[in-house]
Structure formats: C-alpha cells, structure tokens
XYZ file of C-alpha atoms in Angstrom:
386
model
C 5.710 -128.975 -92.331
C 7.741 -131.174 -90.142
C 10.967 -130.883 -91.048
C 12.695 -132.875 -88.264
C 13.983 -136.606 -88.980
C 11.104 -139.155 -87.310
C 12.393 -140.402 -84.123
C 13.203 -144.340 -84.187
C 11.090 -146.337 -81.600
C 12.425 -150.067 -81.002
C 10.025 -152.444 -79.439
C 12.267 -154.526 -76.734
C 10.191 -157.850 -76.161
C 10.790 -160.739 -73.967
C 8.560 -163.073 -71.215
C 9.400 -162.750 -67.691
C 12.844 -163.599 -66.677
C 14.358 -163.516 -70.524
C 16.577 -160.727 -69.489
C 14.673 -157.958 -71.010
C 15.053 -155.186 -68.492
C 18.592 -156.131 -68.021
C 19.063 -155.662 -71.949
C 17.272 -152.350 -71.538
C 19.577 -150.982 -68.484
C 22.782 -152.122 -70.705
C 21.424 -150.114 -73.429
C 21.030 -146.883 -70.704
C 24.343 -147.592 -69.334
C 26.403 -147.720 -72.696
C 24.949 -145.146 -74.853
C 27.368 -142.843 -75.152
C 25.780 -138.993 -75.603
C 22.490 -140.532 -76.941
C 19.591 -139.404 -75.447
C 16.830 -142.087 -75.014
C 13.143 -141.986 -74.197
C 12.176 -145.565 -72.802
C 8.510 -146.057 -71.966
C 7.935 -149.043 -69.281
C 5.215 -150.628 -67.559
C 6.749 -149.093 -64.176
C 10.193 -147.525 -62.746
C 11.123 -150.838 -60.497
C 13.490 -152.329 -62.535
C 15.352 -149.811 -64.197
C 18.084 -148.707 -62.639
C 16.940 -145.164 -62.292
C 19.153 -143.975 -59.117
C 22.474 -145.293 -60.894
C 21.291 -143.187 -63.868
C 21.126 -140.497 -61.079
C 17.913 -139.580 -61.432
C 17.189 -135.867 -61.293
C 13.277 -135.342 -60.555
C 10.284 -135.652 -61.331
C 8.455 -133.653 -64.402
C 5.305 -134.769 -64.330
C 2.668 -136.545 -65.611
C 4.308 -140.150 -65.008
C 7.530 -139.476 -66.323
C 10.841 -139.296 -64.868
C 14.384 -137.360 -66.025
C 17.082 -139.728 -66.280
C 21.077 -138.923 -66.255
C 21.574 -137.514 -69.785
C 19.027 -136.165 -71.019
C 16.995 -139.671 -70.966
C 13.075 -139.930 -70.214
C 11.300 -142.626 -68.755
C 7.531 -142.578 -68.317
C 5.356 -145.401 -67.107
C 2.476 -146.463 -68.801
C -0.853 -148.755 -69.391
C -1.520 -149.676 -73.966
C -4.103 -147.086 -73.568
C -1.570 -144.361 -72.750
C 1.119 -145.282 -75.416
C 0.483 -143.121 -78.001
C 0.607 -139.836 -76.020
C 3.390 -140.687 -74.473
C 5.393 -141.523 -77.629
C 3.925 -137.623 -78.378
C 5.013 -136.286 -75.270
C 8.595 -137.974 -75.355
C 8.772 -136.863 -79.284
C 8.693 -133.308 -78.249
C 11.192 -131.154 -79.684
C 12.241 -129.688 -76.084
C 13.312 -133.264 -74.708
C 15.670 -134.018 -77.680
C 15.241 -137.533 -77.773
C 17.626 -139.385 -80.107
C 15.750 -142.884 -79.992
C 12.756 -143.930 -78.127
C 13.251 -148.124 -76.252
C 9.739 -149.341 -75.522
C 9.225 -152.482 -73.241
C 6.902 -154.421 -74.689
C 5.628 -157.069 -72.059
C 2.627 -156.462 -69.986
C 1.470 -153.073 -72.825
C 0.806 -155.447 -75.511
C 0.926 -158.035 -78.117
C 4.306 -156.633 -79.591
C 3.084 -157.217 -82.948
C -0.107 -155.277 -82.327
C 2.280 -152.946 -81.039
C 4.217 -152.752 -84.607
C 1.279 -152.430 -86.261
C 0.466 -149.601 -84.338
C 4.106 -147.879 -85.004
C 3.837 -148.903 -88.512
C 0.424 -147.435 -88.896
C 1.127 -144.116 -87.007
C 0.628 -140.580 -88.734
C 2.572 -139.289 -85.829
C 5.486 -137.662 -88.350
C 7.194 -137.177 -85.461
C 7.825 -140.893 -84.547
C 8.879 -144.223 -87.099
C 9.175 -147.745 -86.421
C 12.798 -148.985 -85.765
C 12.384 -152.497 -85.571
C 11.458 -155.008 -82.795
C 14.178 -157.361 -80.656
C 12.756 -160.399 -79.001
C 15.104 -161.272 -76.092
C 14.796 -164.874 -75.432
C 16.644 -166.969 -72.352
C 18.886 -169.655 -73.389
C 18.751 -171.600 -69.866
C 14.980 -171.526 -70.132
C 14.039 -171.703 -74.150
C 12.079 -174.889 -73.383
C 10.110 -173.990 -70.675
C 9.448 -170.701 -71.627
C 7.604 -171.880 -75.144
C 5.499 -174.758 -72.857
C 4.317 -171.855 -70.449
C 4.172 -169.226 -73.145
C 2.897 -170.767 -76.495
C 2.784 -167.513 -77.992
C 6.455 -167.443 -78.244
C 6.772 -168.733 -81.205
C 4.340 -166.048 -82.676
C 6.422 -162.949 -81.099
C 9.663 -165.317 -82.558
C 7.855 -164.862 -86.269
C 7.997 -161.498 -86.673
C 10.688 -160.050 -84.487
C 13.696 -158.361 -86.468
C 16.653 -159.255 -84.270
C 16.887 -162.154 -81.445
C 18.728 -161.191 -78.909
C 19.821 -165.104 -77.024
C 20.153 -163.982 -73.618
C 22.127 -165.997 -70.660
C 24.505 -168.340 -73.190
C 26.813 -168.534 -70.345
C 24.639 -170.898 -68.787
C 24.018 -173.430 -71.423
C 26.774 -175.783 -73.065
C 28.020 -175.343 -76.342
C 25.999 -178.363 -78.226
C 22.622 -176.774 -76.508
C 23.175 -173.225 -77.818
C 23.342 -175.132 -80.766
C 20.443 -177.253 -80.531
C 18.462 -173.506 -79.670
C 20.004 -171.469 -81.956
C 18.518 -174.664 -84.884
C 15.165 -174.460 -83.348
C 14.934 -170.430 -83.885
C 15.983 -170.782 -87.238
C 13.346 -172.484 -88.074
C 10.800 -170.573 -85.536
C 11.818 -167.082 -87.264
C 11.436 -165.578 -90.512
C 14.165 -166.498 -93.185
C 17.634 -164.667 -92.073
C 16.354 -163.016 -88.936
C 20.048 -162.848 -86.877
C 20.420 -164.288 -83.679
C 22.606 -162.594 -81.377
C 23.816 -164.652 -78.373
C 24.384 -162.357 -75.023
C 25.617 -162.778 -71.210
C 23.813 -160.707 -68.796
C 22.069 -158.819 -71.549
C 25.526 -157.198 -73.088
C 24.668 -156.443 -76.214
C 25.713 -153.397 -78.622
C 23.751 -150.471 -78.822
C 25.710 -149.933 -82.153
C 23.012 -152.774 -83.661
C 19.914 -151.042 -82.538
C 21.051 -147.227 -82.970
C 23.679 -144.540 -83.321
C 25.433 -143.477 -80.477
C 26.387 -139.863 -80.148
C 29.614 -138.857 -79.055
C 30.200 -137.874 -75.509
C 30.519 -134.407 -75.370
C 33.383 -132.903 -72.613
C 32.435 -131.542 -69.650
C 34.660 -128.929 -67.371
C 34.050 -128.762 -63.681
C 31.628 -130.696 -62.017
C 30.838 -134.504 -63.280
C 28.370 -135.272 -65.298
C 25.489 -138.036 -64.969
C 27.604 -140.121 -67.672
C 30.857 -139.447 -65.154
C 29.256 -140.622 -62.512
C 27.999 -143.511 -63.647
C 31.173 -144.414 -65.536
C 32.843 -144.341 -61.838
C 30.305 -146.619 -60.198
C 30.613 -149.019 -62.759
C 33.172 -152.305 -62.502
C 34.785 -151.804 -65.733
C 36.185 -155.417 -65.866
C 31.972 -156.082 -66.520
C 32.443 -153.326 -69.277
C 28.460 -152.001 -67.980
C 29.457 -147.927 -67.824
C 29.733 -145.313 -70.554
C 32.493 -146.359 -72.940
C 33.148 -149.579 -71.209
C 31.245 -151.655 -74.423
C 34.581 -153.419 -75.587
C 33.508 -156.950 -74.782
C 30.323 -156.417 -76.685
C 31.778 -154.913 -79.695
C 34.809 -156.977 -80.207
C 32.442 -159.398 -80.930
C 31.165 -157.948 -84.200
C 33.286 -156.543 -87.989
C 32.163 -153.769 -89.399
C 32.242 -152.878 -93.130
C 32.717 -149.487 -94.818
C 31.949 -149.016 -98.607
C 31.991 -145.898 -100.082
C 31.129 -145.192 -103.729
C 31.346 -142.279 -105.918
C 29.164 -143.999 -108.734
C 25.002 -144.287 -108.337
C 23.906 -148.025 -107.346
C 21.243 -149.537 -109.148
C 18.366 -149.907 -106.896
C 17.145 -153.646 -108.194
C 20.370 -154.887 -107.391
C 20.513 -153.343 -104.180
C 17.920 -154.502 -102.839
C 18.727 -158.121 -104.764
C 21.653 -157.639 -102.123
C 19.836 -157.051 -99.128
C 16.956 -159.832 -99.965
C 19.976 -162.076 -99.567
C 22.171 -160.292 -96.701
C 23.531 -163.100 -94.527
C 22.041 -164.013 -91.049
C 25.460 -162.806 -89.491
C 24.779 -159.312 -90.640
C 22.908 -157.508 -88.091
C 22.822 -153.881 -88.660
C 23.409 -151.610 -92.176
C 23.168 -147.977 -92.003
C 24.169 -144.930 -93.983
C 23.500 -143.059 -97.726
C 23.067 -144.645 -101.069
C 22.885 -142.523 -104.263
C 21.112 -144.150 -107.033
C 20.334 -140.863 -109.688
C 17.746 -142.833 -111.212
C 15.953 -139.603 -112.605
C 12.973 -138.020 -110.686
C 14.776 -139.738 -107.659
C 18.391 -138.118 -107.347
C 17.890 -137.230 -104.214
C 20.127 -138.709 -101.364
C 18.601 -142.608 -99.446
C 19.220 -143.064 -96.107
C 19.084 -146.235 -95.323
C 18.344 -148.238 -91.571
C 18.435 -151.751 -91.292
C 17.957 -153.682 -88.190
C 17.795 -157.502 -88.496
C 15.339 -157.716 -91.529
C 13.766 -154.665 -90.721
C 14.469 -152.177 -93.805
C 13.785 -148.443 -93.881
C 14.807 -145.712 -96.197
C 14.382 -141.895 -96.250
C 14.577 -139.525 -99.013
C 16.520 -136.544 -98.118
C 17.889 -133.338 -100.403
C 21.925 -133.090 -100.676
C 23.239 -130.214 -98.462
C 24.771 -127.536 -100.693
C 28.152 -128.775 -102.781
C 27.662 -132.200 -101.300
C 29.023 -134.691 -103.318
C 26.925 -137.544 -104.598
C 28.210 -140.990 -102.743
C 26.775 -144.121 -100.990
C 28.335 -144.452 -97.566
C 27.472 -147.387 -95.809
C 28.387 -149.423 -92.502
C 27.927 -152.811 -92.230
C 27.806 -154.405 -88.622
C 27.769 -158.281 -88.242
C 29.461 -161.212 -86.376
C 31.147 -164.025 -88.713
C 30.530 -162.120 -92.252
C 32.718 -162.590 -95.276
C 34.109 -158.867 -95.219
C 35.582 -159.289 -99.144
C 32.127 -161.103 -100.363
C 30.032 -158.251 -98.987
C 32.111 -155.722 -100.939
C 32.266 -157.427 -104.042
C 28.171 -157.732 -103.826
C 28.008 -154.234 -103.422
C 30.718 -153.525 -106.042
C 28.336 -155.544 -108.263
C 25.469 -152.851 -107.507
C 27.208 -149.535 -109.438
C 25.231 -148.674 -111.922
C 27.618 -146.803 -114.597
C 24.275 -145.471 -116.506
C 21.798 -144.416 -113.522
C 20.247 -141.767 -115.962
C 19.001 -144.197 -118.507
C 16.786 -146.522 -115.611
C 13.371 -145.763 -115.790
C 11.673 -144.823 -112.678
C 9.963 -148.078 -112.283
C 13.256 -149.664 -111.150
C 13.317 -147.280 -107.525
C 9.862 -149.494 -106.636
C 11.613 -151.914 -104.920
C 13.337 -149.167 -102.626
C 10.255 -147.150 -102.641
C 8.253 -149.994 -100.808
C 10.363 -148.981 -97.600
C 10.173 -145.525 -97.342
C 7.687 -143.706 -95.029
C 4.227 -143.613 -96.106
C 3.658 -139.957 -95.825
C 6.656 -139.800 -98.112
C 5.358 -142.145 -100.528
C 1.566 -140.153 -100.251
C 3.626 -136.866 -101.090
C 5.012 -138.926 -104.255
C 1.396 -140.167 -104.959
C -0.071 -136.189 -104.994
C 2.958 -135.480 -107.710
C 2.573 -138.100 -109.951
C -0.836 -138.425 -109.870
C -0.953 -134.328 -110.642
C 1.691 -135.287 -113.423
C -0.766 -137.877 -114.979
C 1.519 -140.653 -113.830
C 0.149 -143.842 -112.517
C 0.365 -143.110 -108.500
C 2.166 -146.502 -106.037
C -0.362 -148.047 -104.655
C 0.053 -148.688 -100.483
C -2.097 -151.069 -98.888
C -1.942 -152.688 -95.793
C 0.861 -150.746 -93.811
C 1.623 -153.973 -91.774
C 2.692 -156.805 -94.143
C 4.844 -159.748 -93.136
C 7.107 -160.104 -95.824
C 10.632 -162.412 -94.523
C 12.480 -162.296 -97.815
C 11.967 -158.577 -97.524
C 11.645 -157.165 -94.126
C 8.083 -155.273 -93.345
C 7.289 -152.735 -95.569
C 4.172 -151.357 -97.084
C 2.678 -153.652 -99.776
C 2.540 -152.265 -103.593
C-alpha cells in the first residue's frame, strides 16, 4: 500500500508567445526549497545553465539546481515519465507540465484525472494568455476559447503593455469565455506566485560551499525580484487569510462556501475537521482557481481536532470571508448523517472513494456511485460525478 501523499501535477498551457515558458522559469527561479519535476517538449527554453545544471541521468532527463528534474518528451511518453519523475528517490514536491505541442490540455486532464498512477494527482491547469496579443491569438488559434473553458486559473500575461481601459475590455471578454468564477491573474514578464499553484518549502541552510539556490540568487537582479526569495513584487500583490477553528464545520455549508468563493480568491489550502461520524478523520483540502481536491488523512497521535486554512487572493473582503466560514461550525457534527459528507466526498481521490465503496458495500450500505472521472462542472470545480 502506497502510503506516500500523490504528487500534484499542474498543466501550464499557453499558444506560442503567451509567456508560458517564461511563467515556467519564474516558477524554477522562486521556489524556495521545493523540488520540481517539469516535463517539456525540449530543454531550449528553460533556463537550465542558470539553474546550474549538474548532468545528465539518462533517458531524456536532466538534473536541475535543487533537486529539480526536467525530461523532454513526445504525448506518447508522458505517462512514464510522470512514473519515472514520481519515484521516491527523486523527491519531487510538485510536478509543472508544459502543455503546448504534447497535447490538447484538456485531453491531458482527462488523462491526470483518469490516472491509477497513486503515485501522481491532478493539481489543476493555468492557461497563460498574452494581453498585447488576446485578439490575434483567438483569430489564429480558435481553440482558445476551448482551453479558456476549462482552465482553473488564467494567468494574463504582459499587462504592462496594454492600457488600463484594454485590460479591462480583456479581462470582460474572459469572464465570459471561462467557467463561472475562474480568477484571472494579471502578470508582467510572467511574475506570478508560486504560493497560488503550490507550497514552497523552506530553504534549508547551507555551510561552506554555495548552493544551486545561492548561486542563482547572486546572478539574479533583485530589483526584477526573479531569484530565490526575491518574490516580493509578486506577493505584495495578494492578502492572505488564516482561520482556525476548534469546532467541526458542517460539510454542506462548506462547500455552499466554496460554490460561491469570489473570483479574487485564487488559492485555499489546509485541514478542515468536520466529525460527521464514519468520517472523523482529518480533510485536507487544495484549491486552485476552481479546481477542488480533498484528502482523507488519520490525525497524528494527540493531535487536536481543528480546521486550519489559508486563503490567498487579490481584492477579497478579508472580514466577509471569515464571517462565511464562521457561519460553517457545526456545534452538533455527531448528529449529521453521513449523507451530508457527499458533497465533500465528490472531490476526493477515486481510489479513496473505491476503498469507501468496498466498506460500505461489505457493511450493506448503499456504495457512491463514480462515473465519468472527467466532468465539467463550473459551479463546482471538476470532480467525479455521483
């Protein structure tokens, strides 16, 4: 039995010239102690000698400064790669795939969605679309509006080099081209957080000679805020809430709450206790865009029961978010009936929900029924359909 956490894979799409690669080298050059696995089309455009590379190991892959892996492949090879970067040896914290030129990206989260790799989950997919060119782009590429349908974050690349009224006009025109409340993040010279896409480990202290992250943190122009550390000007743009709860939630009204999240709020992450009984067991909880995950996981021993959460977004009411999530304690959780953890159970893994299935169905329970593991659901995120 597997008893590793799945690794997150994020699907980075975006035509030619959108910024993409750029977004993807920010990402590499501000991650703090994360370790990522990126899998590319080919090594050209990522900056693999100021990541100090430091050789080859094989089979299409290169070592990056770090820790980082980046292989190169064709669709065809995608899967074993995701294996091979997955490994347990490589300790890969997230996995960054380019999507353009491997395929369709929503083929491509089907795919992820679909997987029985336990080693691997879906983490969401960012369309990175170029403000100067939105326009053109859609006239050569009419399939933009497709990829714009079911991405779970935009990222609006090069809004230094439109004027404010036509950032407007764009930022309209996606509203309406995405699902209901997918966030738009506008970006110069693909800058954006890596806080909104994943957790980034601390850096850990090094005695003696530099390390890849010193290095790079040297040979970076810190005014541009590219190296290690350096993310300020990203970051100031964006609040980010803390709740913290000692009393279960209820899980209908939590996810009531994040059916109607706000545009503005990009990222949630942390724990929620709900103690509905037969499901006491700790929630962890991913959200990226409209993308929703959770994950069952036991309480370590003498941990108390609480919901932590972190809330990342740009221009959020800070006091209404709280007092929606104040409005989620659940004083009784012992008297719901297990019914009420559907909603919640919709987003957790399938070979979770399978596991659940073998119980209930050996308890004479009704078992969840899971269809379709790609279902296009905008109120809701993608989830499994019940």
């Amino acid at each position: 039995m597997n008893s590793r956490q799945p690794i997150p894979v994020v699907v980075l799409a975006g035509f030619l010239g959108s910024g993409k690669t750029t977004v993807l080298n920010h990402l590499l050059g501000n991650r703090g102690g994360t370790r990522i696995g990126v899998v590319v089309n080919d090594f050209g455009a990522i900056e693999v000698d100021a990541m100090s590379v430091a050789g080859q190991v094989g089979d299409s892959m290169v070592s990056l400064g770090g820790g980082c892996l980046c292989c190169a492949v064709d669709g065809s090879e995608l899967d074993a790669y995701l294996e091979k970067l997955a490994a347990p040896a490589h300790r890969i914290d997230v996995i960054v795939i380019e999507a353009s030129g491997l395929a369709e990206p929503q083929e491509m989260v089907r795919m992820l969605m679909a997987s029985e790799n336990p080693d691997v989950r879906y983490g969401g997919m960012v369309q990175v679309v170029d403000a100067a060119e939105f326009d053109a782009t859609r006239a050569r590429h009419p399939e933009t509006d497709r990829h714009l349908a079911v991405a779970d974050l935009v990222v609006l690349n090069k809004t230094d080099r439109v004027d404010v009224a036509e950032r407007a006009r764009i930022e309209a025109r996606l509203a309406e081209l995405c699902g209901p409340g997918i966030p738009v993040v506008g970006t110069e010279h693909g800058r954006i957080d890596p806080e909104l896409l994943f957790d980034r480990r601390p850096w850990t202290e090094t005695r003696g000679q530099l390390s890849f992250e010193d290095l790079l943190a040297q040979d970076q122009d810190p005014g541009h805020g590219h190296g290690p550390g350096n993310c300020a000007h990203a970051h100031a743009a964006y609040e980010s809430t803390e709740f913290v709860s000692e009393q279960a939630l209820s899980p209908r009204r939590f996810i009531d709450f994040l059916d109607r999240r706000p545009a503005g709020l990009y990222r949630i992450k942390g724990y929620v206790y709900f103690g509905v009984p037969g499901h006491q067991e700790r929630y962890e909880v991913q959200a990226v865009g409209r993308f929703l995950r959770f994950a069952p996981q036991p309480w370590g021993r003498g941990e108390a029961r609480l919901t932590q959460l972190v809330l990342i977004g740009s221009g959020t009411d800070r006091p209404a978010l709280l007092a929606e999530l104040e409005a989620c304690r659940e004083p009784a959780p012992q008297e719901a009936r297990p019914e009420s953890m559907w909603g919640v159970l919709r987003y957790v893994d399938r070979p979770a929900q399978r596991d659940e299935d073998d119980e209930a169905a050996a308890d004479g329970a009704p078992a969840l029924q899971v269809t379709e593991p790609w279902a296009p659901a905008p109120a809701r995120g993608k989830a499994a359909t019940p």
